[in-house]
């Protein structure tokens, strides 16, 4: 709830620090004293537009700071703060501050951490609910009507939301599968042509590297053919160096036993013959590997060109072409088997749709039953508030399917008829300012236990009424405030007498300087202020006596 409001240099307020408590707090004062300034200051910290006109004349800037305290931070506030990465410790108060300069520029802070005004507006619905003469938010706004009715009905939205998500996921999967098949069929002819081209070529992994190496080897053989032929003469024929070396080894073998050195010479010569033979074999193998075959070279170059051309065509490496073939075959298989998959996905989507519809219709019935109950509860409150001829109706209507959602299939709106025989219409379009405030009060009383903002403010809800109606308003405001915090700006002594805390707003002038101040009244001050509200400018003894009776009556 709101525990403190600090204002600096806003319009007629130079410096003001107000502490608030739970229950019903009333703010009174003469017309024009500046009650609206307090609401403007509070609106500023809740993200309303920063107007330079708010800055007190002669000052460079103005500021407003609101402190809220909770036994446990509401989920909405925690989620918004977490999303904005604003840190707040458990049990720590929530402090909203807004500063506006005379040139219109403004800055916002949450617990001294800079934030945007948009973030303040996100926090506002869970902090303050304001009902005034020209309010277009709160209960007047149809956006919140469905949520309030669901709270009143005790509806379990989690199951409907879960069924909605399952249905949408099934529909998305079906749509994607259909789109994939359409795309695949569009590409089918091209896939067949590409696959036929790759199948004809039959690429293999590692083939490009092997072909490139073989081609390079053959090209080197062409260049080295003369050298290889010259070297071959050292080994070929009876007069070759190798033949003579072998002949010398045979002759030495016949005489090697005659002397140890001859035997050693033979061993060395035998080694030379063996090594020369190995060299001959390797030279022959090299010659075969590097033989220049123009037809084979042309075949390899053609094959290499085709592999690389297809790789460029499919934007991949040549070694990836076999994988491309497998992908294309899988895509063609998917086209052939896709219709069977679609049929199964259709069944899944239809089942999910029906499951959602079943849960949503159950929720619809709960809403209709709760609407009837709520209408009766509001009707009970209308007569004491001098709205005898008025009627209230909660409209629960099924939306077109394209507007269904995790909230169900219903649109919910609160409607009123202020005169007998008149058609029902939205709250904000048919009621006058005073009537609208009283309708909202009746609805708030009926919905009293269904949650809402931490602090509720009624701005002059009693305008234009008095006597028993004002007493009825005061009694209902006190009832609403019993479980939380409610602030009422009032001109009615009957309402003021119900307040647990009473603030008086006054305006004073010194020369050309006008200031607004707020005082927390004690019991004697309350009596005097309520007497003033009863009698006007001159406070009479009768007015004081009547004020005592009002205070004693509550």
Coordinates of C-alpha atoms in Angstrom, one line a residue, residues 43-360:
X43 CA -0.1 10.5 -11.3
X44 CA 3.3 11.8 -12.2
X45 CA 5.1 9.0 -10.3
X46 CA 2.7 6.5 -11.9
X47 CA 3.9 7.4 -15.4
X48 CA 1.4 10.1 -16.5
X49 CA 2.7 12.7 -19.0
X50 CA 5.2 15.1 -17.4
X51 CA 3.8 18.6 -18.0
X52 CA 6.1 21.6 -17.5
X53 CA 3.0 23.4 -16.1
X54 CA 3.4 21.2 -13.0
X55 CA 6.6 23.0 -12.0
X56 CA 6.0 25.7 -9.4
X57 CA 6.5 29.2 -10.7
X58 CA 10.1 30.4 -10.3
X59 CA 11.5 26.9 -9.9
X60 CA 13.8 24.9 -12.2
X61 CA 12.3 21.5 -11.5
X62 CA 9.7 19.6 -9.5
X63 CA 9.6 16.1 -8.1
X64 CA 7.2 13.6 -6.6
X65 CA 8.2 10.4 -4.7
X66 CA 5.7 7.7 -3.7
X67 CA 6.7 4.9 -1.3
X68 CA 4.8 1.6 -1.3
X69 CA 5.2 -1.2 1.2
X70 CA 4.0 -4.9 0.9
X71 CA 4.1 -7.9 3.1
X72 CA 4.8 -9.7 -0.2
X73 CA 5.5 -8.1 -3.5
X74 CA 2.6 -8.8 -6.0
X75 CA 3.4 -11.1 -8.9
X76 CA 2.7 -8.4 -11.5
X77 CA 5.2 -6.0 -9.8
X78 CA 7.8 -8.7 -9.5
X79 CA 7.5 -9.8 -13.1
X80 CA 7.7 -6.2 -14.5
X81 CA 10.7 -5.4 -12.3
X82 CA 12.5 -8.6 -13.2
X83 CA 11.9 -8.0 -16.9
X84 CA 13.4 -4.5 -16.6
X85 CA 16.3 -5.9 -14.5
X86 CA 15.4 -3.6 -11.6
X87 CA 16.6 -5.2 -8.3
X88 CA 14.6 -5.0 -5.1
X89 CA 15.4 -6.9 -2.0
X90 CA 12.7 -8.9 -0.2
X91 CA 10.9 -6.7 2.3
X92 CA 12.4 -3.6 0.8
X93 CA 9.8 -0.8 0.1
X94 CA 9.1 0.1 -3.5
X95 CA 10.0 3.8 -4.1
X96 CA 8.9 5.5 -7.3
X97 CA 10.3 8.9 -8.0
X98 CA 9.7 11.3 -11.0
X99 CA 11.5 14.5 -11.7
X100 CA 10.2 17.0 -14.2
X101 CA 12.1 20.1 -15.4
X102 CA 10.6 23.5 -16.3
X103 CA 11.4 22.8 -20.0
X104 CA 9.3 19.6 -19.9
X105 CA 12.1 17.0 -19.6
X106 CA 11.7 14.3 -17.0
X107 CA 13.5 11.4 -15.4
X108 CA 12.1 8.4 -13.5
X109 CA 13.6 6.2 -10.9
X110 CA 12.6 3.0 -9.0
X111 CA 14.5 2.5 -5.8
X112 CA 17.1 5.0 -7.2
X113 CA 17.6 3.0 -10.3
X114 CA 16.9 5.0 -13.6
X115 CA 13.9 3.6 -15.5
X116 CA 11.5 4.8 -18.2
X117 CA 8.1 6.4 -17.7
X118 CA 6.7 3.5 -19.6
X119 CA 7.9 1.1 -16.8
X120 CA 6.1 3.3 -14.2
X121 CA 2.9 2.9 -16.3
X122 CA 3.4 -0.9 -16.3
X123 CA 3.7 -0.9 -12.5
X124 CA 0.7 1.5 -11.9
X125 CA -2.2 -1.0 -12.3
X126 CA -1.0 -3.0 -9.3
X127 CA -0.2 0.0 -7.2
X128 CA -3.1 2.5 -7.5
X129 CA -6.6 2.3 -8.9
X130 CA -8.1 5.8 -9.4
X131 CA -11.8 6.5 -9.9
X132 CA -12.7 10.0 -10.6
X133 CA -15.2 12.2 -12.4
X134 CA -13.7 11.6 -15.8
X135 CA -11.8 8.4 -15.2
X136 CA -11.3 6.3 -18.4
X137 CA -9.3 3.5 -16.7
X138 CA -9.9 1.1 -13.8
X139 CA -13.4 -0.4 -13.9
X140 CA -14.5 1.8 -16.8
X141 CA -12.0 0.1 -19.1
X142 CA -13.5 -3.1 -20.6
X143 CA -10.0 -4.6 -20.8
X144 CA -10.1 -5.5 -17.2
X145 CA -13.7 -6.7 -17.0
X146 CA -13.0 -10.3 -17.9
X147 CA -10.2 -10.7 -15.4
X148 CA -12.4 -9.3 -12.6
X149 CA -15.3 -11.6 -13.5
X150 CA -12.9 -14.6 -13.5
X151 CA -11.7 -13.7 -10.1
X152 CA -15.3 -13.3 -8.9
X153 CA -16.1 -16.7 -10.3
X154 CA -13.0 -18.3 -8.9
X155 CA -12.2 -19.6 -12.5
X156 CA -9.2 -21.8 -13.1
X157 CA -7.7 -20.2 -16.2
X158 CA -4.5 -22.4 -16.1
X159 CA -6.2 -25.4 -17.8
X160 CA -7.7 -23.2 -20.5
X161 CA -4.4 -21.5 -21.2
X162 CA -2.6 -24.9 -21.3
X163 CA -5.2 -26.3 -23.8
X164 CA -4.9 -23.1 -25.9
X165 CA -1.1 -23.5 -26.1
X166 CA -1.5 -27.2 -27.1
X167 CA -4.0 -26.3 -29.8
X168 CA -1.8 -23.5 -31.2
X169 CA 1.2 -25.7 -31.2
X170 CA -0.7 -28.4 -33.1
X171 CA -2.0 -25.9 -35.6
X172 CA 1.5 -24.4 -36.1
X173 CA 3.0 -27.9 -36.7
X174 CA 0.2 -28.6 -39.2
X175 CA 0.7 -25.3 -41.0
X176 CA 4.5 -25.9 -41.2
X177 CA 4.1 -29.4 -42.5
X178 CA 1.7 -28.2 -45.2
X179 CA 4.0 -25.3 -46.1
X180 CA 6.9 -27.7 -46.3
X181 CA 5.0 -30.1 -48.6
X182 CA 3.9 -27.2 -50.9
X183 CA 7.5 -26.0 -51.1
X184 CA 8.7 -29.5 -51.7
X185 CA 6.2 -30.1 -54.5
X186 CA 7.2 -26.8 -56.0
X187 CA 10.8 -28.0 -56.0
X188 CA 10.1 -31.7 -56.9
X189 CA 10.9 -31.5 -60.6
X190 CA 14.1 -29.6 -59.8
X191 CA 15.0 -32.1 -57.1
X192 CA 14.5 -35.0 -59.5
X193 CA 16.7 -33.3 -62.2
X194 CA 19.4 -32.6 -59.7
X195 CA 19.3 -36.1 -58.2
X196 CA 19.5 -37.6 -61.7
X197 CA 22.5 -35.5 -62.5
X198 CA 24.3 -36.5 -59.3
X199 CA 23.3 -40.1 -59.7
X200 CA 24.8 -40.2 -63.2
X201 CA 28.1 -38.7 -61.9
X202 CA 28.0 -40.9 -58.8
X203 CA 30.5 -38.8 -56.7
X204 CA 32.4 -40.5 -53.9
X205 CA 33.9 -38.9 -50.8
X206 CA 37.7 -38.3 -51.3
X207 CA 37.4 -38.7 -55.0
X208 CA 38.3 -35.1 -55.9
X209 CA 41.6 -35.3 -53.9
X210 CA 42.6 -38.6 -55.5
X211 CA 41.8 -37.3 -59.0
X212 CA 43.8 -34.1 -58.5
X213 CA 46.8 -36.1 -57.2
X214 CA 46.7 -38.6 -60.1
X215 CA 46.4 -35.8 -62.6
X216 CA 49.3 -33.9 -61.1
X217 CA 51.5 -37.1 -61.1
X218 CA 50.7 -37.8 -64.8
X219 CA 51.5 -34.2 -65.7
X220 CA 54.9 -34.5 -64.0
X221 CA 55.6 -37.7 -65.9
X222 CA 55.2 -35.9 -69.2
X223 CA 57.8 -33.4 -68.1
X224 CA 60.2 -36.0 -66.8
X225 CA 59.9 -38.6 -69.6
X226 CA 63.3 -37.7 -71.1
X227 CA 65.1 -38.1 -67.8
X228 CA 63.4 -41.3 -67.0
X229 CA 64.4 -42.8 -70.4
X230 CA 68.0 -41.8 -69.9
X231 CA 68.1 -43.4 -66.4
X232 CA 66.5 -46.6 -67.8
X233 CA 69.6 -47.2 -69.9
X234 CA 71.7 -47.7 -66.8
X235 CA 69.6 -50.8 -65.9
X236 CA 68.4 -52.2 -69.2
X237 CA 70.5 -54.5 -71.6
X238 CA 73.6 -56.7 -71.2
X239 CA 75.9 -53.7 -71.3
X240 CA 74.1 -51.7 -68.6
X241 CA 75.9 -50.7 -65.5
X242 CA 73.7 -53.0 -63.4
X243 CA 74.5 -56.0 -65.7
X244 CA 78.2 -55.3 -65.4
X245 CA 77.9 -55.0 -61.7
X246 CA 76.2 -58.3 -61.4
X247 CA 78.9 -59.9 -63.7
X248 CA 81.6 -58.5 -61.5
X249 CA 79.9 -60.0 -58.5
X250 CA 79.8 -63.5 -60.1
X251 CA 83.4 -63.4 -61.0
X252 CA 84.4 -62.2 -57.5
X253 CA 82.4 -65.0 -56.0
X254 CA 84.6 -67.6 -57.6
X255 CA 87.8 -66.3 -56.0
X256 CA 86.4 -64.8 -52.8
X257 CA 87.6 -67.8 -50.7
X258 CA 91.2 -67.1 -51.6
X259 CA 91.5 -64.1 -49.3
X260 CA 89.4 -62.5 -46.5
X261 CA 89.5 -59.1 -48.2
X262 CA 88.1 -60.6 -51.4
X263 CA 85.2 -62.1 -49.3
X264 CA 84.6 -58.6 -47.7
X265 CA 84.7 -57.1 -51.2
X266 CA 82.1 -59.6 -52.4
X267 CA 79.8 -58.8 -49.5
X268 CA 80.0 -55.1 -50.3
X269 CA 79.4 -55.8 -54.0
X270 CA 76.4 -58.0 -53.2
X271 CA 74.9 -55.1 -51.2
X272 CA 75.4 -52.7 -54.0
X273 CA 73.7 -55.2 -56.4
X274 CA 70.8 -55.5 -54.0
X275 CA 70.4 -51.7 -53.6
X276 CA 70.7 -51.2 -57.3
X277 CA 68.0 -53.7 -57.9
X278 CA 65.7 -52.0 -55.5
X279 CA 66.4 -48.7 -57.2
X280 CA 65.6 -50.4 -60.6
X281 CA 62.2 -51.5 -59.2
X282 CA 61.3 -48.1 -57.8
X283 CA 62.3 -46.4 -61.0
X284 CA 60.2 -48.8 -63.0
X285 CA 57.2 -48.2 -60.6
X286 CA 57.7 -44.5 -60.9
X287 CA 57.8 -44.8 -64.6
X288 CA 54.5 -46.7 -64.6
X289 CA 52.8 -44.2 -62.3
X290 CA 54.0 -41.2 -64.2
X291 CA 53.4 -42.6 -67.6
X292 CA 51.7 -40.0 -69.7
X293 CA 48.4 -41.3 -71.2
X294 CA 46.7 -38.4 -73.0
X295 CA 43.3 -40.2 -73.0
X296 CA 43.5 -41.1 -69.3
X297 CA 44.6 -37.5 -68.4
X298 CA 41.7 -36.1 -70.4
X299 CA 39.3 -38.5 -68.6
X300 CA 40.6 -37.4 -65.2
X301 CA 40.4 -33.7 -66.0
X302 CA 36.9 -34.0 -67.3
X303 CA 35.7 -35.9 -64.2
X304 CA 37.4 -33.4 -61.9
X305 CA 35.7 -30.5 -63.8
X306 CA 32.3 -32.1 -63.5
X307 CA 32.7 -32.7 -59.8
X308 CA 33.8 -29.2 -59.1
X309 CA 31.1 -27.7 -61.3
X310 CA 28.4 -29.6 -59.4
X311 CA 29.9 -28.6 -56.1
X312 CA 29.7 -24.9 -57.1
X313 CA 26.1 -25.5 -58.3
X314 CA 25.0 -26.8 -55.0
X315 CA 27.2 -24.5 -53.0
X316 CA 29.2 -27.1 -51.2
X317 CA 32.5 -28.9 -51.3
X318 CA 33.0 -31.8 -53.8
X319 CA 33.3 -34.3 -50.9
X320 CA 29.8 -33.1 -49.7
X321 CA 28.0 -34.1 -52.9
X322 CA 27.2 -37.7 -51.7
X323 CA 25.5 -36.2 -48.7
X324 CA 23.6 -33.8 -51.0
X325 CA 22.3 -36.8 -52.9
X326 CA 21.1 -38.4 -49.6
X327 CA 19.3 -35.1 -48.7
X328 CA 17.5 -35.0 -52.0
X329 CA 16.4 -38.6 -51.8
X330 CA 15.1 -37.9 -48.3
X331 CA 13.2 -34.8 -49.5
X332 CA 11.6 -36.8 -52.3
X333 CA 10.7 -39.5 -49.8
X334 CA 9.1 -36.9 -47.6
X335 CA 6.9 -35.7 -50.5
X336 CA 5.7 -39.2 -51.0
X337 CA 5.0 -39.8 -47.3
X338 CA 4.0 -36.3 -46.5
X339 CA 0.3 -36.8 -47.0
X340 CA 0.2 -39.5 -44.4
X341 CA 2.0 -37.2 -41.9
X342 CA -0.5 -34.4 -42.7
X343 CA -3.4 -36.7 -42.0
X344 CA -2.0 -37.5 -38.5
X345 CA -1.3 -33.8 -37.8
X346 CA -4.8 -32.9 -38.8
X347 CA -6.2 -35.4 -36.3
X348 CA -3.9 -34.1 -33.6
X349 CA -4.9 -30.5 -34.3
X350 CA -8.6 -31.4 -34.3
X351 CA -8.3 -33.2 -31.0
X352 CA -6.4 -30.2 -29.4
X353 CA -9.0 -27.8 -30.8
X354 CA -11.8 -29.9 -29.2
X355 CA -10.0 -30.1 -25.9
X356 CA -9.6 -26.4 -25.9
X357 CA -13.2 -25.8 -26.9
X358 CA -14.4 -28.2 -24.1
X359 CA -12.4 -26.3 -21.4
X360 CA -13.4 -22.9 -22.8

